[in-house]
Coordinates of N, CA, C and O in Angstrom, one line a residue:
M1 N 79.2 55.2 97.2 CA 78.0 56.1 97.0 C 77.1 55.7 97.9 O 76.5 54.1 98.0
E2 N 76.2 56.4 98.5 CA 75.3 56.4 99.4 C 74.3 56.7 99.2 O 74.2 58.4 98.0
I3 N 72.8 56.1 99.2 CA 71.5 56.6 98.5 C 70.9 56.6 100.0 O 71.0 55.7 100.2
D4 N 70.4 58.0 100.2 CA 69.8 58.2 101.1 C 68.2 58.3 101.3 O 68.1 59.0 100.1
L5 N 67.5 57.2 101.6 CA 65.9 57.3 101.8 C 65.0 58.3 102.7 O 65.7 58.3 103.8
D6 N 64.8 59.2 102.1 CA 64.2 60.5 102.9 C 62.7 60.7 102.7 O 62.1 61.5 102.7
P7 N 61.9 59.8 102.7 CA 60.4 59.5 102.9 C 59.6 60.7 103.5 O 59.9 60.6 104.6
P8 N 58.8 61.6 103.3 CA 58.1 61.6 102.3 C 58.5 62.5 101.4 O 58.3 63.0 100.3
N9 N 60.1 62.9 101.4 CA 60.7 64.0 100.7 C 61.9 63.5 99.4 O 61.7 64.2 98.6
G10 N 61.9 62.7 99.1 CA 62.8 61.9 98.3 C 63.9 60.8 98.5 O 64.0 60.2 99.4
I11 N 65.1 60.7 97.3 CA 66.2 60.4 97.7 C 67.1 61.1 97.5 O 66.8 61.9 96.6
T12 N 67.9 60.9 98.0 CA 69.4 61.8 97.7 C 69.6 62.1 96.4 O 69.4 61.3 95.2
G13 N 69.5 63.3 96.2 CA 69.6 64.2 95.0 C 68.3 64.1 94.0 O 68.2 64.6 92.8
F14 N 67.0 63.8 94.5 CA 66.1 63.2 93.8 C 64.8 64.1 94.4 O 64.2 62.9 95.1
P15 N 64.4 65.2 94.9 CA 63.2 65.4 95.9 C 62.0 65.4 95.3 O 62.2 65.4 93.8
L16 N 61.2 65.1 96.2 CA 60.1 64.8 95.1 C 59.6 66.0 95.0 O 59.6 67.1 95.5
G17 N 58.7 66.1 93.7 CA 58.2 67.2 93.1 C 59.4 68.2 92.4 O 59.3 68.8 91.8
M18 N 60.6 67.6 92.0 CA 61.6 67.6 91.1 C 60.9 67.6 89.8 O 60.3 66.7 89.2
P19 N 61.1 68.9 88.9 CA 60.8 68.7 87.4 C 61.4 67.8 86.8 O 62.7 66.9 86.7
A20 N 60.7 67.1 85.4 CA 61.0 66.2 84.8 C 62.7 66.4 84.1 O 63.3 65.2 84.0
E21 N 62.5 67.4 83.5 CA 64.0 67.7 82.7 C 65.2 67.3 84.0 O 65.8 67.2 83.7
N22 N 64.5 68.0 85.2 CA 66.0 68.0 86.5 C 66.1 66.6 86.4 O 67.2 66.0 87.2
V23 N 64.9 65.7 86.2 CA 64.8 64.6 87.0 C 66.2 63.6 85.9 O 67.3 63.2 86.0
K24 N 65.6 64.1 84.5 CA 66.8 63.1 83.7 C 68.1 63.8 83.6 O 68.8 62.7 83.2
T25 N 68.2 65.2 83.6 CA 69.6 65.5 83.9 C 70.5 64.8 84.8 O 71.6 64.6 84.6
A26 N 69.4 65.1 85.7 CA 70.5 64.4 87.4 C 71.0 63.1 87.2 O 71.9 62.2 87.5
A27 N 69.8 62.0 86.4 CA 70.1 60.8 86.3 C 71.0 60.5 85.3 O 72.1 59.5 85.7
A28 N 70.8 61.6 84.3 CA 72.3 61.1 83.3 C 73.5 61.0 83.6 O 74.4 60.8 83.1
A29 N 73.6 62.3 85.1 CA 74.9 62.1 85.5 C 75.5 61.4 86.3 O 76.5 60.6 86.5
L30 N 74.7 60.2 86.6 CA 74.9 58.8 87.3 C 75.1 57.7 86.2 O 75.6 56.4 86.6
G31 N 74.4 57.7 85.1 CA 74.5 56.4 84.4 C 73.5 56.8 83.0 O 72.9 57.9 82.7
R32 N 73.0 55.6 82.5 CA 72.4 55.7 81.0 C 71.0 55.9 81.3 O 70.3 55.1 82.5
V33 N 70.1 56.7 80.9 CA 68.6 56.9 81.1 C 67.7 56.5 80.3 O 68.2 56.8 78.9
Q34 N 66.5 55.8 80.4 CA 65.7 55.5 79.8 C 64.3 56.4 80.0 O 63.8 56.2 81.2
V35 N 63.7 56.9 78.6 CA 62.6 57.0 79.2 C 61.2 56.9 78.3 O 61.4 56.3 77.3
R36 N 60.2 56.3 79.3 CA 59.2 55.8 78.8 C 57.9 56.9 79.0 O 57.9 57.7 80.2
N37 N 57.0 57.4 78.0 CA 56.0 57.9 78.1 C 56.3 59.2 78.4 O 55.2 60.0 79.4
E38 N 57.0 59.9 77.6 CA 57.5 61.3 77.9 C 56.4 62.2 78.1 O 55.3 62.2 76.9
G39 N 56.4 62.8 79.0 CA 55.2 63.9 79.4 C 54.0 63.3 79.9 O 52.8 64.0 80.0
S40 N 53.5 61.9 79.7 CA 52.1 61.4 79.7 C 51.9 61.2 81.4 O 52.9 60.9 82.1
G41 N 50.6 61.7 81.7 CA 50.0 61.8 83.0 C 49.1 60.8 82.9 O 47.9 60.6 84.0
R42 N 48.9 59.8 81.8 CA 47.8 58.4 82.2 C 48.2 58.0 83.5 O 49.0 57.3 83.6
Q43 N 46.8 57.0 83.8 CA 46.8 56.0 84.8 C 47.6 55.1 84.7 O 48.3 54.7 85.5
F44 N 47.2 54.8 83.4 CA 48.2 53.2 83.2 C 49.4 53.6 81.6 O 49.0 52.7 80.9
G45 N 49.7 54.5 82.2 CA 50.6 55.0 81.3 C 51.7 56.2 81.4 O 52.0 56.7 80.3
Y46 N 51.8 56.4 82.8 CA 52.5 57.5 82.9 C 53.7 57.5 83.2 O 54.8 56.7 82.3
M47 N 54.3 58.7 82.5 CA 56.1 58.6 82.3 C 56.7 58.3 83.4 O 57.0 58.3 84.6
K48 N 57.8 57.3 83.0 CA 58.9 56.9 84.2 C 60.3 57.2 83.4 O 60.5 56.8 82.3
V49 N 61.1 57.4 84.3 CA 62.7 58.0 83.5 C 63.6 56.6 84.5 O 63.1 56.5 86.0
T50 N 64.0 55.8 83.9 CA 64.7 54.8 84.4 C 66.2 55.1 84.3 O 67.3 55.5 83.3
L51 N 67.4 55.3 85.8 CA 68.4 55.4 85.7 C 69.2 53.9 85.7 O 68.8 52.9 86.3
L52 N 70.0 53.5 84.6 CA 70.7 52.5 84.3 C 72.2 52.5 84.7 O 73.0 53.1 84.0
H53 N 72.5 52.3 86.0 CA 73.9 52.3 86.3 C 74.3 51.3 86.6 O 73.8 50.1 86.4
E54 N 75.8 51.0 86.2 CA 76.2 49.5 86.1 C 76.3 48.7 87.1 O 75.8 47.4 87.3
Q55 N 75.6 49.2 88.5 CA 75.7 48.5 89.8 C 73.9 48.5 90.3 O 73.9 47.8 91.1
F56 N 73.3 49.4 89.8 CA 71.9 49.2 90.2 C 71.1 49.8 89.3 O 71.6 51.0 88.2
E57 N 69.7 50.1 89.5 CA 68.9 50.6 88.7 C 67.9 51.7 89.9 O 67.6 50.8 90.5
I58 N 67.3 52.8 89.4 CA 66.4 53.7 89.8 C 65.1 53.8 89.1 O 65.5 54.4 87.4
V59 N 64.0 54.0 89.2 CA 62.8 53.9 88.6 C 62.3 55.1 89.2 O 61.8 54.8 90.0
F60 N 62.3 56.1 88.3 CA 61.6 57.6 88.8 C 60.2 57.6 88.5 O 60.1 57.4 86.9
H61 N 59.2 57.5 89.1 CA 57.8 57.7 88.5 C 57.2 59.2 88.7 O 57.5 59.9 89.4
L62 N 56.6 59.8 87.5 CA 56.2 60.9 86.8 C 54.6 60.8 86.8 O 54.7 60.8 85.9
E63 N 54.2 60.6 87.6 CA 52.6 60.1 87.8 C 51.9 61.3 87.0 O 50.8 60.6 86.4
D64 N 52.3 62.3 86.9 CA 51.4 63.4 86.6 C 52.2 64.0 84.8 O 51.8 64.9 84.4
G65 N 53.5 63.3 84.6 CA 54.0 63.8 83.3 C 54.9 64.7 83.5 O 55.9 65.2 82.4
K66 N 55.1 65.5 84.7 CA 56.1 66.7 84.9 C 56.9 66.6 85.9 O 58.1 67.7 85.8
T67 N 56.5 66.1 87.0 CA 57.4 65.9 88.3 C 57.2 64.4 88.9 O 56.7 64.0 88.7
L68 N 58.5 64.7 90.0 CA 58.9 62.9 90.2 C 58.0 63.2 91.4 O 57.6 64.0 92.3
T69 N 57.1 62.1 91.1 CA 56.3 61.5 92.6 C 56.7 60.2 93.2 O 56.1 60.2 94.3
A70 N 57.7 59.6 92.7 CA 57.9 58.6 93.6 C 59.3 58.4 93.0 O 59.7 58.0 91.7
A71 N 60.1 57.0 93.9 CA 61.3 56.8 93.1 C 61.9 55.6 93.8 O 61.5 55.3 94.9
E72 N 62.2 54.0 92.7 CA 62.3 53.2 93.4 C 63.6 52.4 92.9 O 64.2 52.6 91.7
V73 N 64.3 52.5 94.2 CA 65.7 52.0 94.2 C 65.7 50.5 94.2 O 65.4 49.9 94.8
W74 N 66.3 50.1 93.2 CA 66.9 48.2 93.2 C 67.7 48.2 93.9 O 69.0 48.6 93.6
I75 N 67.9 46.8 94.2 CA 69.6 46.2 94.7 C 70.4 46.4 94.2 O 70.7 46.2 92.9
P76 N 71.5 46.9 95.0 CA 72.7 47.3 94.2 C 73.9 45.7 93.5 O 73.3 44.9 94.5
R77 N 74.3 45.6 92.8 CA 75.0 44.3 92.5 C 76.3 44.8 92.6 O 76.8 46.1 92.9
P78 N 77.2 43.8 92.9 CA 78.7 43.6 93.1 C 79.1 44.9 92.2 O 79.0 44.5 90.8
G79 N 80.5 45.2 92.3 CA 81.0 46.1 91.2 C 82.1 47.0 92.1 O 82.7 46.8 93.0
P80 N 82.7 47.7 91.5 CA 83.8 48.7 92.2 C 83.6 49.9 92.7 O 84.3 50.1 93.6
Q81 N 82.4 49.9 92.8 CA 82.0 51.0 93.6 C 81.5 50.5 95.0 O 80.5 49.1 94.9
D82 N 81.3 50.8 96.5 CA 80.7 50.5 97.1 C 79.1 51.3 97.6 O 79.4 52.5 97.7
V83 N 78.3 50.6 96.7 CA 76.9 51.3 96.7 C 75.8 50.9 98.1 O 75.5 50.1 98.4
T84 N 75.7 52.1 98.8 CA 74.8 51.5 99.9 C 73.7 52.5 100.1 O 73.4 53.6 99.5
V85 N 72.4 51.8 100.3 CA 71.1 52.6 100.4 C 70.6 52.3 101.9 O 70.5 51.7 102.5
R86 N 70.6 53.7 102.5 CA 70.1 53.4 103.6 C 68.8 54.2 104.1 O 68.6 55.3 103.3
F87 N 68.1 54.0 105.1 CA 67.0 54.6 105.4 C 67.1 54.6 106.9 O 67.7 53.6 107.7
R88 N 67.2 56.0 107.7 CA 67.6 56.4 108.9 C 68.8 55.1 109.4 O 68.8 54.8 110.8
G89 N 69.7 55.4 108.7 CA 71.0 54.9 109.1 C 70.9 53.2 108.8 O 72.0 52.7 109.0
I90 N 70.0 52.6 108.4 CA 70.0 51.2 108.2 C 70.1 51.0 107.0 O 69.9 51.6 105.9
D91 N 71.4 49.7 106.5 CA 71.7 49.7 105.1 C 70.4 48.6 104.6 O 70.0 47.3 105.2
V92 N 69.5 49.4 103.9 CA 68.0 48.3 103.4 C 68.6 46.9 102.9 O 67.5 46.2 103.0
F93 N 69.4 47.0 101.9 CA 69.8 46.0 101.2 C 70.7 44.9 101.6 O 71.0 44.0 100.8
R94 N 71.9 45.3 102.7 CA 72.7 44.6 103.6 C 72.1 43.8 104.9 O 72.4 43.3 105.5
T95 N 70.7 44.5 105.0 CA 70.2 43.7 106.4 C 68.9 42.6 105.8 O 68.4 43.5 104.8
P96 N 69.3 41.8 106.4 CA 67.9 40.5 106.2 C 66.6 41.2 106.5 O 66.4 42.2 107.2
A97 N 65.8 41.0 105.4 CA 64.5 41.3 105.4 C 63.6 41.8 106.3 O 63.1 42.5 106.8
L98 N 63.6 40.5 107.0 CA 62.8 40.0 108.4 C 63.1 40.6 109.4 O 62.4 41.6 110.1
A99 N 64.8 41.2 109.6 CA 65.3 41.7 110.3 C 65.1 43.4 110.1 O 64.6 44.0 111.2
L100 N 64.8 43.8 109.0 CA 64.7 45.2 108.7 C 63.2 45.7 109.1 O 63.3 46.4 109.5
L101 N 62.3 44.6 109.2 CA 60.9 45.1 109.5 C 60.6 45.0 111.0 O 60.5 45.5 111.4
D102 N 61.6 44.2 111.6 CA 61.8 44.6 112.9 C 61.9 45.7 113.9 O 61.5 46.1 114.5
R103 N 63.3 46.2 113.1 CA 63.7 47.4 113.5 C 62.9 48.5 113.1 O 62.5 49.5 114.0
L104 N 61.8 48.7 111.5 CA 61.1 49.3 111.5 C 60.1 49.4 112.6 O 59.2 50.5 113.0
T105 N 59.3 48.0 112.8 CA 58.2 48.0 114.0 C 58.9 48.7 115.4 O 58.0 49.2 116.1
A106 N 60.3 48.2 115.7 CA 60.5 48.7 116.9 C 60.5 49.9 117.0 O 60.7 50.9 118.2
E107 N 61.1 50.9 115.7 CA 60.8 52.5 116.1 C 59.7 52.9 115.9 O 59.0 54.1 115.9
G108 N 58.3 52.3 115.8 CA 57.1 52.6 116.3 C 56.3 52.8 114.6 O 55.3 53.2 115.0
L109 N 56.7 52.4 114.0 CA 56.2 52.0 112.4 C 55.2 51.2 112.1 O 55.8 50.1 112.6
T110 N 54.1 51.4 111.5 CA 53.2 50.2 110.9 C 53.8 49.8 109.7 O 54.0 50.5 108.8
T111 N 53.9 48.2 109.7 CA 54.1 47.8 108.6 C 53.2 47.1 107.8 O 52.2 46.3 109.0
R112 N 52.7 47.0 106.7 CA 51.8 45.9 106.4 C 52.0 44.9 104.8 O 53.2 45.2 104.5
H113 N 51.6 43.6 105.4 CA 52.3 42.6 104.5 C 50.9 41.9 103.9 O 50.6 40.9 104.2
D114 N 50.6 42.4 102.7 CA 49.3 42.1 101.8 C 49.5 41.0 100.7 O 48.8 40.2 100.7
E115 N 50.8 41.3 100.4 CA 51.4 39.7 99.7 C 52.7 39.1 100.2 O 53.2 39.7 100.5
P116 N 52.8 37.9 99.5 CA 53.8 37.3 100.5 C 54.8 38.1 100.0 O 56.5 37.7 101.1
S117 N 55.8 39.1 99.1 CA 56.8 39.6 98.6 C 56.7 40.9 99.0 O 57.6 41.5 98.7
Y118 N 55.3 41.5 99.3 CA 55.4 43.1 99.1 C 55.1 43.5 100.7 O 53.9 43.2 101.0
W119 N 55.8 44.5 101.0 CA 55.7 45.5 102.3 C 55.4 46.8 102.1 O 56.2 47.2 101.2
T120 N 54.9 47.1 103.0 CA 54.5 48.7 103.0 C 54.3 49.6 104.1 O 54.3 48.3 105.2
V121 N 54.7 50.7 104.0 CA 54.7 51.6 105.7 C 54.1 52.3 104.9 O 54.5 53.7 105.1
P122 N 53.0 52.5 105.4 CA 52.1 53.6 105.5 C 52.2 54.6 106.3 O 52.5 54.6 107.4
G123 N 51.9 56.1 106.0 CA 52.3 56.9 106.6 C 53.6 57.2 106.4 O 53.7 58.5 107.0
L124 N 54.4 56.5 106.5 CA 55.9 57.0 106.0 C 56.0 56.8 104.5 O 56.8 57.5 103.7
S125 N 55.0 56.3 103.9 CA 55.2 56.1 102.2 C 56.6 55.2 101.6 O 57.2 55.7 100.9
L126 N 57.0 54.1 102.4 CA 57.6 53.1 102.0 C 57.5 52.3 101.5 O 56.4 51.6 102.0
G127 N 57.8 51.5 100.4 CA 57.3 50.2 99.5 C 58.7 49.4 99.3 O 59.4 49.9 99.1
L128 N 58.6 47.9 99.7 CA 59.3 47.4 100.2 C 59.2 45.7 99.2 O 58.0 45.5 99.3
T129 N 59.6 45.3 98.4 CA 59.7 44.0 97.7 C 60.9 43.2 98.0 O 61.9 43.3 98.2
R130 N 60.3 41.9 98.0 CA 61.5 40.6 98.2 C 61.4 40.1 96.6 O 61.9 39.0 96.6
T131 N 60.4 40.1 95.7 CA 60.2 39.5 94.6 C 61.8 40.1 93.5 O 62.1 41.1 93.5
A132 N 62.6 38.7 93.6 CA 64.0 38.9 92.7 C 63.6 38.1 91.2 O 62.8 37.2 91.1
G133 N 64.2 38.7 90.5 CA 64.1 38.0 89.1 C 65.3 37.3 88.6 O 65.5 36.7 87.6
H134 N 66.0 36.6 89.3 CA 67.2 35.5 89.4 C 67.3 35.1 91.0 O 66.8 35.4 91.9
E135 N 68.0 34.2 90.8 CA 68.6 33.5 91.8 C 69.3 34.5 93.2 O 70.1 34.8 92.8
V136 N 68.8 34.5 94.3 CA 69.3 35.2 95.5 C 68.7 34.0 96.9 O 68.3 33.2 96.2
P137 N 69.9 34.3 97.7 CA 69.7 33.5 98.6 C 68.6 33.7 99.7 O 67.8 34.9 99.4
L138 N 67.7 32.6 99.9 CA 66.4 32.4 100.4 C 66.5 32.3 102.1 O 67.6 32.1 102.8
D139 N 65.4 33.1 103.0 CA 65.2 33.2 104.2 C 64.5 32.2 104.7 O 64.4 31.0 103.7
T140 N 64.4 31.7 106.1 CA 64.0 30.4 106.5 C 62.3 30.9 106.0 O 61.7 29.3 106.3
D141 N 61.4 31.7 105.3 CA 60.1 31.6 105.4 C 60.3 31.2 103.7 O 59.0 31.3 103.1
G142 N 61.4 31.1 103.0 CA 61.5 30.4 101.5 C 61.6 31.7 100.3 O 61.4 31.8 99.6
E143 N 61.3 32.8 101.4 CA 61.5 34.3 100.4 C 62.9 34.8 100.5 O 63.8 34.6 101.0
P144 N 63.2 35.5 99.4 CA 64.8 36.2 99.4 C 64.8 36.9 101.0 O 63.9 37.7 101.5
L145 N 66.4 36.6 101.1 CA 66.8 36.8 102.5 C 66.9 38.6 102.6 O 66.3 39.0 103.6
Y146 N 66.8 39.0 101.6 CA 67.2 40.8 101.3 C 66.1 41.3 100.6 O 65.3 40.8 99.6
F147 N 65.7 42.5 100.8 CA 64.7 43.3 100.2 C 65.5 43.4 98.6 O 66.6 43.9 98.6
Q148 N 64.8 43.2 97.7 CA 65.4 43.8 96.1 C 65.5 44.8 95.7 O 65.8 45.5 95.2
A149 N 64.1 45.7 96.0 CA 63.6 47.2 95.9 C 62.8 47.8 96.7 O 62.2 47.1 97.8
V150 N 63.2 49.4 97.1 CA 62.7 49.9 98.0 C 61.9 51.2 97.2 O 62.7 51.6 96.0
L151 N 60.6 51.8 97.6 CA 60.0 52.9 96.6 C 59.8 53.5 97.7 O 59.2 53.5 98.7
V152 N 60.0 54.9 97.6 CA 59.9 56.2 98.2 C 58.7 57.0 97.2 O 58.7 57.4 96.5
G153 N 57.7 57.2 98.4 CA 56.8 58.0 97.8 C 56.3 59.4 98.4 O 56.7 59.7 99.9
P154 N 55.5 60.1 98.1 CA 54.8 61.1 98.6 C 54.0 61.0 99.9 O 53.9 59.8 100.3
A155 N 53.6 61.8 101.0 CA 53.2 61.6 102.3 C 51.9 60.4 102.2 O 51.9 59.6 103.4
D156 N 51.0 60.5 101.2 CA 50.1 59.5 101.7 C 49.9 58.8 100.5 O 48.7 58.1 100.4
Y157 N 51.1 58.1 100.0 CA 51.2 57.0 99.0 C 50.4 55.9 99.0 O 50.2 55.2 98.5
Y158 N 50.8 55.7 100.6 CA 49.9 53.8 101.1 C 48.8 54.4 102.1 O 48.6 53.2 102.4
D159 N 48.6 55.4 102.2 CA 47.8 56.0 103.3 C 46.6 54.8 103.2 O 45.6 54.7 104.1
D160 N 46.0 54.7 101.9 CA 44.5 54.0 102.1 C 44.6 52.7 102.5 O 43.6 52.0 102.8
L161 N 46.1 52.0 102.6 CA 45.9 50.7 103.3 C 46.2 50.6 104.6 O 45.6 49.5 105.5
L162 N 45.8 52.1 105.5 CA 45.8 52.2 106.9 C 44.1 52.3 107.3 O 43.8 51.3 108.2
T163 N 43.4 52.2 106.2 CA 42.0 52.3 106.6 C 41.3 51.0 105.9 O 40.1 50.5 106.5
S164 N 42.0 50.0 105.1 CA 41.6 48.6 104.4 C 41.6 47.7 105.4 O 43.1 47.7 106.2
G165 N 41.4 46.6 105.2 CA 41.7 45.1 105.8 C 42.2 45.3 107.2 O 42.8 45.0 107.5

């Protein structure tokens, strides 16, 4: 199974702007679905649809309670399928995090690192985290060797970071 990240458009099978019912139906075709705050567009309690596949999870953010505004893909676990998550041909979860950041920078992209485990790519609307909820191999900087999750958002999702700090 291949999941391609295409910021700011979405991910394979889930374009940003997709209606909530379509998100739930498409997610259910891949695994079990949990819906939280159905139809809510409240700032601190908006709708989320979580796809629970035996090897990975995707959290779909519907910040207006009606349409897909961001998709957060978590690192695949070993299992019967080969699950690969790619951005511009790069395997996001099998490329060491620091090497991935070097490749993004080499492509002329701006990366921001405001907290030890969190990176963003403003202007492209990618968010990456190395935070892990279990033991994982560590890199020389003491952080997880691989990113643990990646978020794809709309065009301006992280743009406020370009003008801060």
